[in-house]
Coordinates of C-alpha atoms in Angstrom, one line a residue:
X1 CA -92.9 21.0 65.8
X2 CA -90.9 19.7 68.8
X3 CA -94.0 21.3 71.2
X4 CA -96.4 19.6 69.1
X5 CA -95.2 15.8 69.1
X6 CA -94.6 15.8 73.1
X7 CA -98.4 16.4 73.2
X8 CA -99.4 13.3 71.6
X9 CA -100.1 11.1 73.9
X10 CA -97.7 8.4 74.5
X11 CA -95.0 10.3 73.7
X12 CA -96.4 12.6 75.9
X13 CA -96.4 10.1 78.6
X14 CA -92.7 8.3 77.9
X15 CA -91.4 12.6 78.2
X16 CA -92.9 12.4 81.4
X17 CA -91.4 9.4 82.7
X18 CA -87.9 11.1 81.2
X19 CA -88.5 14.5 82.9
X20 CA -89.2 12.6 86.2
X21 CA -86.5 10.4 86.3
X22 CA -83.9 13.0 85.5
X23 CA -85.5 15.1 88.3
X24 CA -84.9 12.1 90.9
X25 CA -81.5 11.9 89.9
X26 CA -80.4 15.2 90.0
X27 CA -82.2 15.2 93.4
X28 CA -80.5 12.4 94.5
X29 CA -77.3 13.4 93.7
X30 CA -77.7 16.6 95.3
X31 CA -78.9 15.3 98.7
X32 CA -75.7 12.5 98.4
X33 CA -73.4 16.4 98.4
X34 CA -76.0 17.8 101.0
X35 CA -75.4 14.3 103.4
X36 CA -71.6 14.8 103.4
X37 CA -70.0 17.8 102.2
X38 CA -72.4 19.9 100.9
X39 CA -71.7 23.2 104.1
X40 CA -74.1 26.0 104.3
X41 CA -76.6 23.9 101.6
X42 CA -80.3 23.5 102.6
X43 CA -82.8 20.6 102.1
X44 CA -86.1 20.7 101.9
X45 CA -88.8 22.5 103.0
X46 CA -91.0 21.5 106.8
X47 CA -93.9 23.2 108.6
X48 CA -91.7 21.9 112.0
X49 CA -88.9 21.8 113.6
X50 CA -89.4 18.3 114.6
X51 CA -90.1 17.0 111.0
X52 CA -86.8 18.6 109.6
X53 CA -85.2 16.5 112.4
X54 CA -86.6 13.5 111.3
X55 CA -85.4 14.1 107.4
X56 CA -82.1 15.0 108.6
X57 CA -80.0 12.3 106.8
X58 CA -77.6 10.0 109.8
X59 CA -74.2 11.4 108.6
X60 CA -74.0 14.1 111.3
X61 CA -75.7 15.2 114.3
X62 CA -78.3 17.4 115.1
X63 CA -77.6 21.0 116.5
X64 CA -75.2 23.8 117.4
X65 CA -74.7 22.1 121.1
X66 CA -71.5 20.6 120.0
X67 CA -68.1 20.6 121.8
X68 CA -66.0 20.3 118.3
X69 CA -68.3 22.5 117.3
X70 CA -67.6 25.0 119.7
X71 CA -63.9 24.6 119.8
X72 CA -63.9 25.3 116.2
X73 CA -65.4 28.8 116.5
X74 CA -62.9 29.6 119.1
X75 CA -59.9 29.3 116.7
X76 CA -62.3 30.5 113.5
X77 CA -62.0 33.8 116.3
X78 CA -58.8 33.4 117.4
X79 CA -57.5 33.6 113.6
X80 CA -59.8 35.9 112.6
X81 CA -61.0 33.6 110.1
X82 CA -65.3 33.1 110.5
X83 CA -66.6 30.8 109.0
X84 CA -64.0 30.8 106.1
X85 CA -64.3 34.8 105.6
X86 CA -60.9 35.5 106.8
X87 CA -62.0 38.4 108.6
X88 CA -64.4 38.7 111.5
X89 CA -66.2 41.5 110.1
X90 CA -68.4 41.6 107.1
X91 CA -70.5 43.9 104.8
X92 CA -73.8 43.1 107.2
X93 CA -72.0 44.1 110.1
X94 CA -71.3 47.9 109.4
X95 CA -75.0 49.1 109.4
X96 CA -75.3 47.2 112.6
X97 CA -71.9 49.0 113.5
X98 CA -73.7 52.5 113.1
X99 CA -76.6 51.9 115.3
X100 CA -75.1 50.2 118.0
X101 CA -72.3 53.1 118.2
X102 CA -75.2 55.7 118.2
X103 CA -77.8 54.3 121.1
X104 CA -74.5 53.0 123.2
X105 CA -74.4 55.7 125.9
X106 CA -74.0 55.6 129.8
X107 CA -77.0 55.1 130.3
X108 CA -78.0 52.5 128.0
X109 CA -74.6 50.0 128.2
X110 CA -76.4 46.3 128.7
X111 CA -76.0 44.8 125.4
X112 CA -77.7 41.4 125.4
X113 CA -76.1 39.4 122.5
X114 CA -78.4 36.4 121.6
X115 CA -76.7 33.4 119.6
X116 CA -73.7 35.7 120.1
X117 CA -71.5 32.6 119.9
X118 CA -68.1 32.8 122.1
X119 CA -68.1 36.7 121.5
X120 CA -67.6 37.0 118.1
X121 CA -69.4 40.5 117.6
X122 CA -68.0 42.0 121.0
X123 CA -64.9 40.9 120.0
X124 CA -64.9 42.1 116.4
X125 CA -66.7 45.5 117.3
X126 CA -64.3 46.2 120.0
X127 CA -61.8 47.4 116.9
X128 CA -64.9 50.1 116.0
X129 CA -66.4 51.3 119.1
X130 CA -64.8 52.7 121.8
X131 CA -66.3 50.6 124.9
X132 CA -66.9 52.1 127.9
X133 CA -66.0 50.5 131.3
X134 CA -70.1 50.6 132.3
X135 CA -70.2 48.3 129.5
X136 CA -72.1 44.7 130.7
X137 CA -72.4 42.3 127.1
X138 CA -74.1 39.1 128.1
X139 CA -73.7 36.5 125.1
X140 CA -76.2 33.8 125.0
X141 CA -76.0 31.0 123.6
X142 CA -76.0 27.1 123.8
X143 CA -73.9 24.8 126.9
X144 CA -71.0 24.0 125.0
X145 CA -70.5 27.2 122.9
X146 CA -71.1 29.0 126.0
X147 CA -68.2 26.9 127.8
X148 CA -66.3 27.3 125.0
X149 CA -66.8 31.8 124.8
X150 CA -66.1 31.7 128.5
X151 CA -62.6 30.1 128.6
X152 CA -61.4 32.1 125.8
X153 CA -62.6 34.9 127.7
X154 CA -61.1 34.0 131.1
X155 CA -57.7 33.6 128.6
X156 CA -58.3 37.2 127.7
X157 CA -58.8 38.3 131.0
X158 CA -62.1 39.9 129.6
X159 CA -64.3 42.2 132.6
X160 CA -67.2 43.4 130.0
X161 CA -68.0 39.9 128.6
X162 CA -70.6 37.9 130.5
X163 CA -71.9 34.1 129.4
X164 CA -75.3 32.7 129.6
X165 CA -77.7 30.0 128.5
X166 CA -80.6 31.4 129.7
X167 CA -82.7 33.7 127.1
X168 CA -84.9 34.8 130.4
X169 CA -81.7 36.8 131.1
X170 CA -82.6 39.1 128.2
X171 CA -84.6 41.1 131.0
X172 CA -82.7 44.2 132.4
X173 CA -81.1 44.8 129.2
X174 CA -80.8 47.6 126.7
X175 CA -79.8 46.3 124.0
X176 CA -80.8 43.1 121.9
X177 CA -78.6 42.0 119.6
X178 CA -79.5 39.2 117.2
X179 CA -77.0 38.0 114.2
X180 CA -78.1 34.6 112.4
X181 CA -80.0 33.4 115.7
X182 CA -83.5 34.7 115.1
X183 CA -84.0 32.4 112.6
X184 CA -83.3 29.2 115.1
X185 CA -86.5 30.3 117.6
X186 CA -90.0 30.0 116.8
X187 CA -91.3 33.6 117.8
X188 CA -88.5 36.5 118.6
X189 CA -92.0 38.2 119.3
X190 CA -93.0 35.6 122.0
X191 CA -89.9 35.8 123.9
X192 CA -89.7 39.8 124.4
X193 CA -93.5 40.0 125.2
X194 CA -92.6 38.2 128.4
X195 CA -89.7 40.1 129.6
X196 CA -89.3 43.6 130.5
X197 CA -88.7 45.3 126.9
X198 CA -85.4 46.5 125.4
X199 CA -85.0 49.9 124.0
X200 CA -83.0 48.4 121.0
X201 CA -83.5 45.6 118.7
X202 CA -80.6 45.2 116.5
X203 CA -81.3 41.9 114.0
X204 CA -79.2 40.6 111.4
X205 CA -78.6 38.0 108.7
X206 CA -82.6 37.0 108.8
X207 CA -84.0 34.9 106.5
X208 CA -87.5 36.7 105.4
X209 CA -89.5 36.8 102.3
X210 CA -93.0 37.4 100.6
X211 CA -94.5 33.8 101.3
X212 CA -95.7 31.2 104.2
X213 CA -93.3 30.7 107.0
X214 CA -91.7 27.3 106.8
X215 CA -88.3 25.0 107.9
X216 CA -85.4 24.0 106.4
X217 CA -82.5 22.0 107.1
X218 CA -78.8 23.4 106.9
X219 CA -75.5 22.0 106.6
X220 CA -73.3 23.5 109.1
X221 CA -70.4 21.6 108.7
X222 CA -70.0 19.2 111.3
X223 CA -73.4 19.5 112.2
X224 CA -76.8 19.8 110.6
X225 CA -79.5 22.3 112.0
X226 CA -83.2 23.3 111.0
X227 CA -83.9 26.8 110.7
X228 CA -87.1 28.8 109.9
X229 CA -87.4 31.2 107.1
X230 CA -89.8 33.8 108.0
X231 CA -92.6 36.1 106.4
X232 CA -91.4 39.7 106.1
X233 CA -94.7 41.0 106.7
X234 CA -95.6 38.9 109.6
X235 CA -92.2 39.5 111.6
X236 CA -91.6 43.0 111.5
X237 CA -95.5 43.5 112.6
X238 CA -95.2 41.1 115.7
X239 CA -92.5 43.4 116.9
X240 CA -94.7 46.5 116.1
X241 CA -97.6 45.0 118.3
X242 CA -95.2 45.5 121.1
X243 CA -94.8 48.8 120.5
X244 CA -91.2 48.6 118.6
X245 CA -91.0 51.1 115.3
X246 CA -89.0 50.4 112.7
X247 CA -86.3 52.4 111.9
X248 CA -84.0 50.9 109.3
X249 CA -83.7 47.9 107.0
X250 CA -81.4 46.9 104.5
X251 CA -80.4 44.1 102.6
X252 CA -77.6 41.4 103.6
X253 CA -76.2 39.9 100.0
X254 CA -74.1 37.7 101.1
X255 CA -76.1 35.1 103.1
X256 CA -79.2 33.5 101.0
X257 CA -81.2 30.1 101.7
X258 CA -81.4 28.7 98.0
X259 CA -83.6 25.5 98.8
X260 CA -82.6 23.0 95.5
X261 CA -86.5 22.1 93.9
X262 CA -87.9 24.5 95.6
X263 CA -87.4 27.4 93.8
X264 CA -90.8 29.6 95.4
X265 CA -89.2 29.1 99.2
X266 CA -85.4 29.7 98.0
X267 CA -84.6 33.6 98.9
X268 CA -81.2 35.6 97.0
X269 CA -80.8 37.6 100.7
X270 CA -81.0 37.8 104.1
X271 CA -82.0 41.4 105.8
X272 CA -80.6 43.4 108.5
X273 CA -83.3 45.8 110.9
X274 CA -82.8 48.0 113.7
X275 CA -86.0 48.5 115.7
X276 CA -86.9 50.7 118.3
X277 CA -88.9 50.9 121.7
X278 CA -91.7 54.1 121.4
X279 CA -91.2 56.1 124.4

């Protein structure tokens, strides 16, 4: 009976209205948490990285380049406390863990750790692997997180652990390994087509899924930062076409991007992938 009165026409109409104006509220009210408080929360859903910029509310700045930022991840590592975890390691680490222990060898030793932070993963894996003293791990990352990895390493006295800003550095590598930084770059695909290529692509917490690859915004806390979430399909074949196979992929549950209203580009889970060169 209930179905059958909202289809008459005025009342049809006046439910409308209702559903509508509920939906702005509750949208409203959601972007109010997502302006201030709201950490790790998403809005909205951009073909660029420019127009998620421009809908990113005035509250906070734009971008990881940021020196409180930065200082902040050196005493999440220091306390071995990221990101709130209160470890340093997590579930999505330890299938990375196992492929990383079995191509590390003398002969393959250059690990080239993009978005690596102020050596969180060297750091962190040092307690699993057993490092050997060929071992050259470049983090790179932005100016002020770099600055930030490289005094804690100096405090450390740390010989293995090198800093750059430069992803052109990823040549003369073995090793690529990417942890919740793909996702921040328009093409992975585009960037090691131009450089000499790596014989391992390690890639974890990546946002992927069945539809059209699109941007969102994040909250990161004292910053807000546009991401891209990708198309499964289309990623793992642009790494193909360059002559990478894939050898594993699993599922990382505890990282999602649940986009409030936009239920179709929202995704439960990230992935983890290890790729390798054909020889």
């Amino acid at each position: 009976m209930r179905a059958m009165i909202k289809q008459i026409p005025l009342v049809k109409q006046v439910y409308q209205q209702i559903k509508e104006a509920e939906h702005k509220r509750k949208e409203a009210e959601y972007k109010k948490k997502f302006e201030t408080d709201g950490y790790s929360c998403f809005w909205g859903v951009f073909e660029t990285f420019e127009q998620a910029k421009q809908a990113a509310p005035s509250t906070k700045t734009i971008g990881y380049d940021n020196a409180d930022l930065a200082q902040e991840y050196q005493q999440m590592l220091e306390q071995n406390n990221w990101e709130g975890s209160g470890q340093t390691i997590r579930p999505h680490d330890y299938p990375a863990l196992f492929w990383l222990k079995s191509v590390l060898s003398d002969d393959c030793n250059r690990v080239f750790d993009f978005g690596g932070n102020v050596g969180v993963h060297y750091y962190a894996y040092s307690n699993y692997l057993n490092y050997s003293d060929a071992l050259e791990w470049t983090v790179c990352d932005l100016p002020e997180i770099v600055k930030a990895g490289k005094e804690l390493a100096e405090s450390r006295f740390e010989k293995k652990l090198f800093f750059t800003t430069n992803p052109s550095d990823i040549s003369n590598h073995d090793i690529l390994i990417a942890s919740g930084s793909v996702q921040y770059i328009e093409d992975l695909a585009q960037l090691l087509s131009t450089h000499k290529k790596l014989k391992h692509l390690l890639i974890n917490r990546l946002p992927l899924y069945e539809g059209k690859r699109f941007v969102t915004l994040q909250n990161g806390g004292r910053v807000f930062y546009p991401q891209y979430v990708f198309n499964k399909t289309e990623f793992i074949e642009g790494l193909r076409s360059l002559d990478y196979e894939l050898v594993d992929i699993w599922q990382d549950t505890g990282s999602s991007c649940i986009i409030p209203f936009h239920p179709e580009q929202s995704i439960p889970f990230y992935y983890g992938m290890y790729l390798k060169l054909k020889l």
